[in-house]
Amino acid sequence: VTRDVLNVSNSILHVAKQYFQNDIQYLRPEIAMKDLGTRVRICQWQEALNLEKQPRFGPNQALIYSSTKNPNEVDLEMNQWLNNHPFILTSLDSKGLEFDDCVVAFDVERKAWDINSGKVSSLRLLRELYVAITRAKRRVVILIKTKKMKDFFMSLQGCNIEESDAIVALLEFDSATTTDEWLKRGDELFQDDQFKM
């Protein structure tokens, strides 16, 4: 896992411990295996969805989302954006899986982003965010909708988060893949019992 991805996830864990001391069991921060020099990027949600050329995700890339809205609406929106990519998952559905790259899209009510409020919704947000970000081994792009979301990510201590245009952030995700790559990934998931019938 790259250093920047782990720095963000460890910082989220630190925030959770800071504001929800009795609700989070102590976890030791993870240590990065590699530093590929890639940054965790944030970009505007609507800008990403309205790109003229949509990115093609490969078998080792996923979109992980959470929403307080009707999950079917968000799922439909994401599936339209990524042409029904098989790895459009809720943060809970993504537990136990790993991908090279992840787009994290949290369409969560504004109150939950007030972490210091001590609300249960903020604790749930931090837990799901930690899970979503730790699914990525190499690269993370976070889609943001509000200034509160941006402020939260930019305030994380010790993180190298870069704000960029969606076209720049998602161009790196664009990948042409072969049928064999998809079959190999499917077989790996099947062997690990990571599938739904």
XYZ file of N, CA, C and O in Angstrom:
788
model
N 0.852 -1.175 0.000
C 0.000 0.000 0.000
C 0.894 1.232 0.000
O 1.907 1.271 0.693
N 0.513 2.253 -0.728
C 1.351 3.439 -0.823
C 1.233 4.322 0.409
O 0.232 4.320 1.117
N 2.261 5.090 0.631
C 2.366 5.930 1.823
C 1.215 6.937 1.924
O 0.628 7.099 2.997
N 0.900 7.625 0.849
C -0.137 8.666 0.925
C -1.510 8.096 1.253
O -2.274 8.698 2.005
N -1.832 6.935 0.699
C -3.118 6.303 1.005
C -3.178 5.944 2.492
O -4.171 6.227 3.168
N -2.115 5.351 3.007
C -2.099 4.989 4.424
C -2.074 6.206 5.340
O -2.674 6.186 6.410
N -1.405 7.273 4.932
C -1.411 8.478 5.754
C -2.820 9.028 5.916
O -3.213 9.453 7.002
N -3.605 9.008 4.843
C -4.984 9.497 4.923
C -5.814 8.573 5.808
O -6.534 9.036 6.696
N -5.708 7.268 5.599
C -6.507 6.349 6.415
C -6.095 6.410 7.887
O -6.947 6.397 8.780
N -4.795 6.507 8.167
C -4.338 6.621 9.552
C -4.795 7.932 10.182
O -5.119 7.980 11.374
N -4.844 8.992 9.399
C -5.310 10.274 9.915
C -6.811 10.224 10.237
O -7.248 10.784 11.245
N -7.581 9.537 9.411
C -9.014 9.362 9.687
C -9.187 8.559 10.974
O -10.024 8.893 11.818
N -8.381 7.537 11.147
C -8.414 6.744 12.368
C -8.084 7.606 13.587
O -8.732 7.514 14.629
N -7.108 8.476 13.446
C -6.729 9.382 14.531
C -7.884 10.326 14.890
O -8.166 10.542 16.075
N -8.552 10.880 13.887
C -9.705 11.770 14.125
C -10.809 10.997 14.843
O -11.415 11.498 15.793
N -11.070 9.775 14.409
C -12.109 8.961 15.050
C -11.768 8.720 16.517
O -12.631 8.824 17.394
N -10.515 8.399 16.799
C -10.082 8.175 18.180
C -10.191 9.452 19.007
O -10.520 9.417 20.185
N -9.897 10.572 18.384
C -9.924 11.854 19.075
C -11.339 12.224 19.511
O -11.547 12.675 20.639
N -12.315 12.038 18.635
C -13.685 12.484 18.924
C -14.601 11.382 19.449
O -15.664 11.670 19.981
N -14.205 10.136 19.291
C -15.044 9.011 19.717
C -14.200 7.998 20.484
O -14.151 6.820 20.130
N -13.559 8.462 21.539
C -12.601 7.651 22.293
C -13.185 6.343 22.798
O -12.511 5.319 22.792
N -14.426 6.353 23.225
C -15.033 5.150 23.794
C -15.666 4.237 22.752
O -16.107 3.145 23.083
N -15.733 4.694 21.514
C -16.417 3.933 20.474
C -15.478 3.258 19.481
O -15.918 2.436 18.680
N -14.231 3.621 19.499
C -13.256 3.058 18.563
C -12.239 2.263 19.362
O -11.591 2.805 20.245
N -12.109 0.995 19.043
C -11.068 0.192 19.670
C -9.737 0.671 19.128
O -9.628 1.092 17.984
N -8.731 0.573 19.942
C -7.422 1.038 19.501
C -6.902 0.173 18.365
O -6.891 -1.049 18.452
N -6.507 0.811 17.338
C -5.853 0.142 16.214
C -4.527 0.844 15.988
O -4.462 2.068 16.006
N -3.512 0.073 15.767
C -2.225 0.681 15.455
C -2.246 1.174 14.022
O -2.746 0.484 13.136
N -1.680 2.341 13.788
C -1.589 2.817 12.404
C -0.791 1.828 11.558
O 0.174 1.234 12.032
N -1.230 1.660 10.338
C -0.523 0.765 9.428
C 0.697 1.483 8.861
O 0.758 2.708 8.834
N 1.649 0.702 8.389
C 2.870 1.259 7.818
C 2.880 0.960 6.324
O 2.567 -0.150 5.905
N 3.255 1.965 5.548
C 3.261 1.826 4.094
C 4.375 0.909 3.632
O 5.478 0.924 4.174
N 4.043 0.117 2.627
C 5.029 -0.777 2.035
C 5.835 -0.072 0.947
O 6.987 -0.367 0.741
N 5.197 0.855 0.244
C 5.842 1.514 -0.893
C 5.490 2.992 -0.883
O 4.456 3.391 -0.382
N 6.346 3.760 -1.477
C 6.011 5.149 -1.749
C 6.157 5.351 -3.243
O 7.272 5.479 -3.755
N 5.035 5.306 -3.933
C 5.054 5.448 -5.381
C 4.989 6.905 -5.812
O 4.979 7.208 -6.997
N 4.921 7.804 -4.829
C 4.853 9.215 -5.163
C 3.482 9.660 -5.654
O 3.338 10.763 -6.131
N 2.494 8.793 -5.542
C 1.152 9.185 -5.968
C 0.445 9.881 -4.819
O 0.648 9.545 -3.656
N -0.347 10.856 -5.136
C -1.077 11.628 -4.146
C -2.513 11.144 -4.063
O -3.080 10.673 -5.048
N -3.078 11.300 -2.892
C -4.523 11.154 -2.777
C -5.077 12.470 -3.304
O -4.642 13.544 -2.909
N -6.014 12.371 -4.220
C -6.556 13.579 -4.847
C -8.021 13.757 -4.484
O -8.734 12.775 -4.310
N -8.433 15.011 -4.413
C -9.854 15.314 -4.300
C -10.249 16.128 -5.525
O -9.457 16.915 -6.042
N -11.453 15.877 -5.993
C -11.974 16.663 -7.106
C -13.492 16.765 -6.962
O -14.112 16.016 -6.206
N -14.066 17.675 -7.678
C -15.495 17.947 -7.588
C -16.308 16.807 -8.208
O -16.040 16.356 -9.320
N -17.299 16.363 -7.478
C -18.194 15.273 -7.873
C -18.839 15.558 -9.226
O -18.751 14.745 -10.146
N -19.504 16.696 -9.348
C -20.231 17.002 -10.585
C -19.291 17.160 -11.769
O -19.616 16.767 -12.883
N -18.130 17.745 -11.531
C -17.146 17.880 -12.603
C -16.747 16.501 -13.124
O -16.644 16.281 -14.332
N -16.543 15.558 -12.226
C -16.154 14.196 -12.622
C -17.263 13.524 -13.427
O -17.005 12.908 -14.461
N -18.493 13.652 -12.960
C -19.608 12.998 -13.639
C -19.937 13.634 -14.985
O -20.557 12.993 -15.828
N -19.521 14.868 -15.187
C -19.832 15.571 -16.435
C -18.665 15.645 -17.405
O -18.707 16.411 -18.367
N -17.633 14.855 -17.178
C -16.510 14.851 -18.115
C -16.981 14.395 -19.489
O -17.812 13.498 -19.599
N -16.418 15.004 -20.507
C -16.788 14.630 -21.871
C -16.399 13.177 -22.158
O -17.154 12.413 -22.731
N -15.200 12.795 -21.732
C -14.744 11.413 -21.900
C -14.712 10.774 -20.519
O -13.949 11.180 -19.646
N -15.540 9.779 -20.321
C -15.603 9.095 -19.032
C -14.465 8.085 -18.923
O -14.086 7.454 -19.905
N -13.925 7.923 -17.720
C -12.835 6.956 -17.553
C -13.342 5.522 -17.695
O -14.482 5.221 -17.389
N -12.456 4.655 -18.180
C -12.752 3.222 -18.245
C -11.999 2.573 -17.107
O -10.775 2.607 -17.060
N -12.736 1.978 -16.201
C -12.113 1.308 -15.066
C -11.801 -0.126 -15.430
O -12.571 -0.794 -16.104
N -10.679 -0.614 -14.944
C -10.278 -1.987 -15.173
C -10.676 -2.883 -14.011
O -11.337 -2.456 -13.058
N -10.251 -4.146 -14.045
C -10.646 -5.118 -13.028
C -10.018 -4.880 -11.649
O -10.449 -5.478 -10.673
N -9.020 -4.026 -11.565
C -8.391 -3.731 -10.277
C -8.675 -2.306 -9.816
O -7.877 -1.700 -9.102
N -9.823 -1.801 -10.256
C -10.250 -0.466 -9.872
C -11.703 -0.535 -9.422
O -12.474 -1.354 -9.916
N -12.036 0.327 -8.462
C -13.391 0.302 -7.918
C -13.851 1.704 -7.571
O -13.041 2.595 -7.322
N -15.158 1.857 -7.547
C -15.779 3.043 -6.995
C -16.485 2.590 -5.720
O -17.278 1.653 -5.756
N -16.152 3.223 -4.616
C -16.739 2.865 -3.329
C -17.511 4.076 -2.832
O -16.970 5.180 -2.775
N -18.774 3.850 -2.484
C -19.613 4.988 -2.114
C -20.399 4.719 -0.841
O -20.551 3.593 -0.393
N -20.881 5.822 -0.278
C -21.801 5.783 0.843
C -22.752 6.954 0.647
O -22.357 8.009 0.154
N -23.998 6.747 1.019
C -24.981 7.808 0.814
C -26.071 7.731 1.867
O -26.456 6.645 2.293
N -26.556 8.892 2.258
C -27.718 8.943 3.142
C -28.987 9.101 2.313
O -30.078 9.103 2.857
N -28.802 9.242 1.028
C -29.944 9.308 0.112
C -30.386 7.892 -0.236
O -29.803 6.917 0.219
N -31.369 7.801 -1.093
C -31.822 6.509 -1.589
C -30.644 5.809 -2.275
O -30.138 6.306 -3.278
N -30.165 4.679 -1.738
C -28.990 4.019 -2.313
C -29.184 3.620 -3.775
O -28.225 3.589 -4.537
N -30.404 3.329 -4.169
C -30.647 2.955 -5.564
C -30.367 4.116 -6.510
O -29.882 3.912 -7.617
N -30.665 5.350 -6.067
C -30.397 6.527 -6.900
C -28.900 6.717 -7.115
O -28.447 6.973 -8.225
N -28.136 6.615 -6.017
C -26.690 6.796 -6.116
C -26.084 5.665 -6.935
O -25.233 5.893 -7.795
N -26.527 4.445 -6.704
C -26.033 3.299 -7.458
C -26.304 3.484 -8.959
O -25.420 3.246 -9.780
N -27.494 3.940 -9.300
C -27.846 4.181 -10.696
C -26.954 5.269 -11.298
O -26.426 5.112 -12.398
N -26.764 6.364 -10.547
C -25.929 7.470 -11.027
C -24.502 6.998 -11.292
O -23.916 7.304 -12.329
N -23.948 6.221 -10.369
C -22.573 5.735 -10.521
C -22.471 4.713 -11.665
O -21.503 4.716 -12.420
N -23.468 3.841 -11.800
C -23.464 2.869 -12.885
C -23.569 3.540 -14.247
O -22.937 3.102 -15.205
N -24.354 4.596 -14.334
C -24.434 5.333 -15.602
C -23.097 5.990 -15.911
O -22.651 6.008 -17.055
N -22.463 6.523 -14.894
C -21.184 7.208 -15.081
C -20.103 6.240 -15.548
O -19.325 6.548 -16.435
N -20.055 5.054 -14.965
C -18.983 4.104 -15.259
C -19.446 2.915 -16.099
O -18.834 1.844 -16.066
N -20.525 3.095 -16.830
C -21.005 2.061 -17.756
C -21.161 0.699 -17.100
O -20.657 -0.306 -17.592
N -21.845 0.669 -15.955
C -22.148 -0.581 -15.249
C -20.919 -1.396 -14.870
O -20.913 -2.622 -14.953
N -19.890 -0.720 -14.444
C -18.680 -1.394 -13.962
C -19.065 -2.320 -12.803
O -19.870 -1.952 -11.955
N -18.510 -3.529 -12.735
C -18.924 -4.474 -11.683
C -18.470 -4.106 -10.275
O -19.008 -4.616 -9.299
N -17.484 -3.218 -10.147
C -16.989 -2.880 -8.822
C -17.419 -1.480 -8.397
O -16.609 -0.622 -8.063
N -18.724 -1.258 -8.415
C -19.334 -0.079 -7.820
C -19.992 -0.600 -6.557
O -21.000 -1.290 -6.604
N -19.354 -0.314 -5.431
C -19.704 -0.966 -4.173
C -19.960 0.051 -3.067
O -19.320 1.102 -3.036
N -20.840 -0.306 -2.146
C -20.949 0.496 -0.933
C -19.703 0.216 -0.102
O -19.014 -0.792 -0.310
N -19.431 1.088 0.841
C -18.240 0.861 1.671
C -18.357 -0.457 2.432
O -17.365 -1.162 2.607
N -19.558 -0.811 2.847
C -19.733 -2.081 3.568
C -19.538 -3.277 2.644
O -18.953 -4.283 3.042
N -20.022 -3.195 1.408
C -19.835 -4.293 0.454
C -18.363 -4.472 0.060
O -17.959 -5.547 -0.383
N -17.570 -3.419 0.214
C -16.170 -3.491 -0.211
C -15.252 -4.095 0.849
O -14.093 -4.392 0.547
N -15.761 -4.307 2.055
C -14.911 -4.849 3.132
C -14.296 -6.171 2.701
O -14.957 -7.027 2.150
N -13.005 -6.301 2.941
C -12.298 -7.527 2.610
C -11.723 -7.551 1.210
O -10.938 -8.437 0.890
N -12.106 -6.591 0.384
C -11.583 -6.541 -0.983
C -10.438 -5.546 -1.080
O -10.341 -4.617 -0.276
N -9.576 -5.736 -2.071
C -8.501 -4.791 -2.348
C -8.475 -4.495 -3.826
O -8.731 -5.383 -4.651
N -8.149 -3.262 -4.143
C -8.038 -2.815 -5.528
C -6.781 -1.962 -5.638
O -6.331 -1.386 -4.650
N -6.239 -1.866 -6.842
C -5.107 -0.960 -7.033
C -5.548 0.482 -6.798
O -4.885 1.232 -6.108
N -6.671 0.848 -7.402
C -7.149 2.226 -7.375
C -8.607 2.277 -6.956
O -9.386 1.409 -7.362
N -8.964 3.307 -6.191
C -10.362 3.488 -5.789
C -10.780 4.942 -5.923
O -10.018 5.853 -5.593
N -11.988 5.120 -6.405
C -12.655 6.411 -6.319
C -13.600 6.296 -5.136
O -14.358 5.325 -5.032
N -13.527 7.256 -4.231
C -14.369 7.270 -3.044
C -15.383 8.389 -3.207
O -15.007 9.548 -3.390
N -16.660 8.021 -3.170
C -17.745 8.990 -3.372
C -18.730 8.882 -2.215
O -19.511 7.943 -2.148
N -18.662 9.841 -1.302
C -19.548 9.838 -0.138
C -20.540 10.980 -0.258
O -20.184 12.143 -0.088
N -21.781 10.629 -0.554
C -22.863 11.602 -0.667
C -23.633 11.575 0.652
O -24.714 11.020 0.748
N -23.010 12.130 1.669
C -23.524 12.035 3.026
C -23.960 13.421 3.494
O -23.332 14.417 3.162
N -25.029 13.452 4.273
C -25.568 14.729 4.750
C -24.492 15.580 5.411
O -23.547 15.077 6.007
N -24.674 16.888 5.307
C -23.661 17.819 5.800
C -23.393 17.697 7.291
O -22.284 17.891 7.745
N -24.405 17.394 8.080
C -24.225 17.309 9.529
C -23.190 16.256 9.906
O -22.471 16.408 10.880
N -23.109 15.197 9.146
C -22.156 14.127 9.462
C -20.713 14.599 9.321
O -19.816 14.056 9.964
N -20.457 15.603 8.492
C -19.101 16.110 8.299
C -18.656 17.008 9.456
O -17.505 17.409 9.509
N -19.565 17.351 10.380
C -19.205 18.073 11.603
C -18.727 17.043 12.622
O -19.444 16.672 13.549
N -17.529 16.582 12.441
C -16.996 15.468 13.220
C -16.984 15.780 14.717
O -17.297 14.934 15.537
N -16.660 17.013 15.075
C -16.563 17.347 16.495
C -17.921 17.452 17.181
O -17.994 17.703 18.374
N -19.014 17.206 16.454
C -20.357 17.238 17.050
C -20.615 16.019 17.937
O -21.491 16.041 18.781
N -19.860 14.950 17.702
C -20.037 13.739 18.491
C -21.245 12.915 18.079
O -21.620 11.976 18.780
N -21.855 13.228 16.941
C -23.050 12.497 16.499
C -22.682 11.119 15.965
O -21.612 10.919 15.402
N -23.611 10.188 16.141
C -23.419 8.822 15.655
C -23.186 8.815 14.147
O -22.378 8.033 13.633
N -23.849 9.712 13.416
C -23.679 9.754 11.962
C -22.234 10.110 11.594
O -21.711 9.636 10.594
N -21.572 10.926 12.413
C -20.170 11.275 12.156
C -19.249 10.080 12.409
O -18.303 9.850 11.652
N -19.538 9.322 13.446
C -18.758 8.117 13.721
C -18.916 7.109 12.586
O -17.925 6.527 12.113
N -20.148 6.908 12.126
C -20.387 5.981 11.017
C -19.652 6.450 9.760
O -19.047 5.654 9.045
N -19.678 7.749 9.509
C -18.974 8.316 8.359
C -17.481 7.997 8.434
O -16.893 7.525 7.454
N -16.873 8.220 9.578
C -15.436 7.962 9.725
C -15.102 6.488 9.542
O -14.118 6.144 8.879
N -15.922 5.620 10.095
C -15.684 4.177 9.935
C -15.774 3.766 8.468
O -14.926 3.026 7.959
N -16.828 4.215 7.799
C -17.002 3.849 6.386
C -15.920 4.466 5.513
O -15.449 3.838 4.560
N -15.527 5.677 5.829
C -14.473 6.345 5.071
C -13.150 5.598 5.222
O -12.423 5.388 4.249
N -12.858 5.164 6.431
C -11.640 4.387 6.684
C -11.648 3.096 5.857
O -10.661 2.761 5.196
N -12.772 2.400 5.868
C -12.893 1.163 5.098
C -12.691 1.456 3.608
O -11.932 0.762 2.925
N -13.372 2.486 3.093
C -13.297 2.797 1.661
C -11.870 3.120 1.224
O -11.385 2.603 0.216
N -11.194 3.949 1.984
C -9.845 4.366 1.589
C -8.848 3.219 1.709
O -7.955 3.082 0.875
N -9.013 2.355 2.694
C -8.065 1.252 2.861
C -8.287 0.115 1.866
O -7.538 -0.861 1.877
N -9.264 0.225 0.981
C -9.432 -0.775 -0.086
C -8.395 -0.562 -1.173
O -8.117 -1.463 -1.965
N -7.822 0.647 -1.263
C -6.875 0.980 -2.339
C -5.454 0.636 -1.939
O -5.018 0.923 -0.823
N -4.731 0.016 -2.871
C -3.325 -0.292 -2.641
C -2.414 0.789 -3.207
O -1.285 0.940 -2.773
N -2.907 1.529 -4.196
C -2.018 2.437 -4.913
C -2.517 3.875 -4.941
O -1.786 4.796 -4.626
N -3.759 4.073 -5.346
C -4.213 5.434 -5.651
C -5.660 5.619 -5.212
O -6.471 4.712 -5.359
N -5.972 6.819 -4.700
C -7.335 7.165 -4.296
C -7.690 8.543 -4.855
O -6.898 9.482 -4.760
N -8.884 8.623 -5.420
C -9.476 9.908 -5.800
C -10.776 10.019 -5.024
O -11.597 9.099 -5.027
N -10.941 11.135 -4.326
C -12.130 11.363 -3.512
C -12.979 12.420 -4.195
O -12.499 13.527 -4.481
N -14.225 12.060 -4.481
C -15.157 13.016 -5.085
C -15.829 13.802 -3.964
O -16.384 13.207 -3.032
N -15.764 15.111 -4.045
C -16.363 15.950 -3.016
C -17.507 16.769 -3.592
O -17.485 17.138 -4.758
N -18.503 17.029 -2.736
C -19.659 17.810 -3.156
C -19.741 19.166 -2.480
O -20.323 20.082 -3.011
N -19.191 19.275 -1.284
C -19.376 20.490 -0.493
C -18.049 21.018 0.038
O -17.052 20.289 0.102
N -18.073 22.271 0.449
C -16.899 22.890 1.065
C -16.557 22.183 2.376
O -15.394 22.013 2.703
N -17.569 21.748 3.114
C -17.333 21.033 4.374
C -16.525 19.757 4.132
O -15.623 19.420 4.905
N -16.848 19.041 3.067
C -16.101 17.824 2.734
C -14.652 18.178 2.405
O -13.721 17.535 2.892
N -14.475 19.192 1.584
C -13.127 19.614 1.208
C -12.344 20.021 2.445
O -11.188 19.603 2.623
N -12.956 20.824 3.318
C -12.282 21.280 4.528
C -11.872 20.104 5.413
O -10.781 20.103 5.993
N -12.745 19.109 5.514
C -12.420 17.933 6.322
C -11.149 17.259 5.800
O -10.212 17.002 6.554
N -11.107 16.975 4.509
C -9.949 16.261 3.962
C -8.684 17.107 4.010
O -7.606 16.597 4.317
N -8.812 18.394 3.750
C -7.634 19.251 3.754
C -7.111 19.486 5.177
O -5.953 19.849 5.350
N -7.945 19.239 6.188
C -7.514 19.438 7.576
C -6.827 18.207 8.167
O -6.283 18.278 9.267
N -6.853 17.089 7.469
C -6.220 15.874 7.999
C -4.712 16.092 8.148
O -4.038 16.517 7.211
N -4.210 15.793 9.325
C -2.806 16.030 9.656
C -1.891 14.991 9.007
O -2.200 13.812 8.995
N -0.763 15.460 8.499
C 0.254 14.564 7.966
C -0.107 13.913 6.643
O 0.476 12.899 6.282
N -1.072 14.488 5.938
C -1.524 13.895 4.669
C -1.105 14.765 3.500
O -0.994 15.977 3.607
N -0.895 14.116 2.389
C -0.492 14.800 1.178
C -1.652 14.722 0.185
O -1.585 13.978 -0.789
N -2.711 15.471 0.474
C -3.903 15.451 -0.369
C -3.821 16.618 -1.336
O -3.511 17.742 -0.938
N -4.094 16.330 -2.583
C -3.975 17.339 -3.626
C -5.341 17.563 -4.271
O -6.011 16.607 -4.644
N -5.732 18.819 -4.388
C -6.965 19.140 -5.102
C -6.621 19.267 -6.580
O -5.639 19.907 -6.936
N -7.399 18.619 -7.425
C -7.110 18.707 -8.852
C -8.386 18.673 -9.670
O -9.452 18.349 -9.162
N -8.244 19.013 -10.933
C -9.368 18.908 -11.853
C -9.700 17.437 -12.035
O -8.809 16.584 -12.030
N -10.969 17.154 -12.229
C -11.409 15.767 -12.388
C -10.727 15.094 -13.573
O -10.362 13.922 -13.492
N -10.545 15.818 -14.650
C -9.934 15.224 -15.847
C -8.517 14.734 -15.539
O -8.105 13.668 -15.979
N -7.780 15.487 -14.746
C -6.416 15.098 -14.386
C -6.455 13.891 -13.445
O -5.740 12.912 -13.642
N -7.300 13.958 -12.432
C -7.370 12.891 -11.439
C -7.821 11.573 -12.049
O -7.285 10.517 -11.745
N -8.810 11.624 -12.910
C -9.396 10.395 -13.435
C -8.723 9.879 -14.694
O -8.901 8.724 -15.062
N -7.929 10.706 -15.346
C -7.191 10.257 -16.522
C -6.264 9.105 -16.164
O -6.082 8.159 -16.926
N -5.704 9.153 -14.959
C -4.820 8.084 -14.503
C -5.561 6.754 -14.345
O -4.957 5.703 -14.379
N -6.871 6.807 -14.157
C -7.669 5.598 -13.962
C -8.035 4.949 -15.298
O -8.383 3.784 -15.330
N -8.012 5.710 -16.350
C -8.465 5.214 -17.634
C -7.567 4.063 -18.079
O -6.368 4.220 -18.239
N -8.177 2.887 -18.250
C -7.352 1.745 -18.622
C -8.080 0.838 -19.607
O -9.245 0.530 -19.431
N -7.354 0.460 -20.615
C -7.867 -0.534 -21.552
C -7.521 -1.897 -20.970
O -6.411 -2.111 -20.476
N -8.468 -2.805 -20.975
C -8.236 -4.116 -20.381
C -8.638 -5.224 -21.349
O -9.364 -4.990 -22.313
N -8.187 -6.416 -21.026
C -8.512 -7.562 -21.863
C -9.502 -8.469 -21.139
O -9.639 -8.411 -19.908
N -10.120 -9.337 -21.880
C -11.033 -10.320 -21.309
C -10.288 -11.220 -20.326
O -10.814 -11.570 -19.272
N -9.057 -11.578 -20.660
C -8.261 -12.436 -19.773
C -8.025 -11.787 -18.408
O -8.042 -12.474 -17.383
N -7.791 -10.466 -18.387
C -7.598 -9.772 -17.115
C -8.858 -9.842 -16.257
O -8.793 -10.053 -15.052
N -10.015 -9.676 -16.897
C -11.282 -9.747 -16.163
C -11.547 -11.168 -15.659
O -11.989 -11.363 -14.534
N -11.247 -12.164 -16.480
C -11.432 -13.553 -16.057
C -10.513 -13.900 -14.882
O -10.926 -14.567 -13.928
N -9.277 -13.429 -14.945
C -8.332 -13.679 -13.863
C -8.837 -13.051 -12.561
O -8.804 -13.684 -11.503
N -9.304 -11.819 -12.636
C -9.812 -11.135 -11.437
C -11.046 -11.855 -10.893
O -11.179 -12.049 -9.688
N -11.930 -12.274 -11.768
C -13.117 -13.004 -11.345
C -12.760 -14.306 -10.669
O -13.337 -14.676 -9.641
N -11.782 -15.009 -11.210
C -11.333 -16.265 -10.622
C -10.722 -16.031 -9.237
O -10.980 -16.788 -8.310
N -9.924 -14.960 -9.095
C -9.331 -14.631 -7.789
C -10.425 -14.383 -6.748
O -10.358 -14.884 -5.630
N -11.426 -13.617 -7.118
C -12.519 -13.314 -6.191
C -13.302 -14.577 -5.841
O -13.692 -14.780 -4.692
N -13.529 -15.422 -6.836
C -14.251 -16.673 -6.610
C -13.469 -17.563 -5.644
O -14.029 -18.115 -4.696
N -12.162 -17.683 -5.851
C -11.326 -18.514 -4.995
C -11.300 -17.998 -3.555
O -11.187 -18.776 -2.609
N -11.427 -16.679 -3.393
C -11.438 -16.068 -2.042
C -12.836 -15.959 -1.451
O -13.012 -15.320 -0.423
N -13.822 -16.578 -2.101
C -15.226 -16.494 -1.658
C -15.717 -15.051 -1.560
O -16.484 -14.712 -0.661
N -15.283 -14.199 -2.460
C -15.676 -12.787 -2.483
C -16.658 -12.559 -3.639
O -16.342 -11.862 -4.588
N -17.826 -13.149 -3.536
C -18.812 -12.965 -4.595
C -20.208 -13.092 -4.001
O -20.386 -13.610 -2.917
N -21.168 -12.568 -4.728
C -22.578 -12.688 -4.330
C -23.310 -13.453 -5.416
O -23.049 -13.302 -6.587
N -24.229 -14.269 -5.007
C -25.051 -15.009 -5.967
C -26.408 -14.343 -6.054
O -26.909 -13.790 -5.172
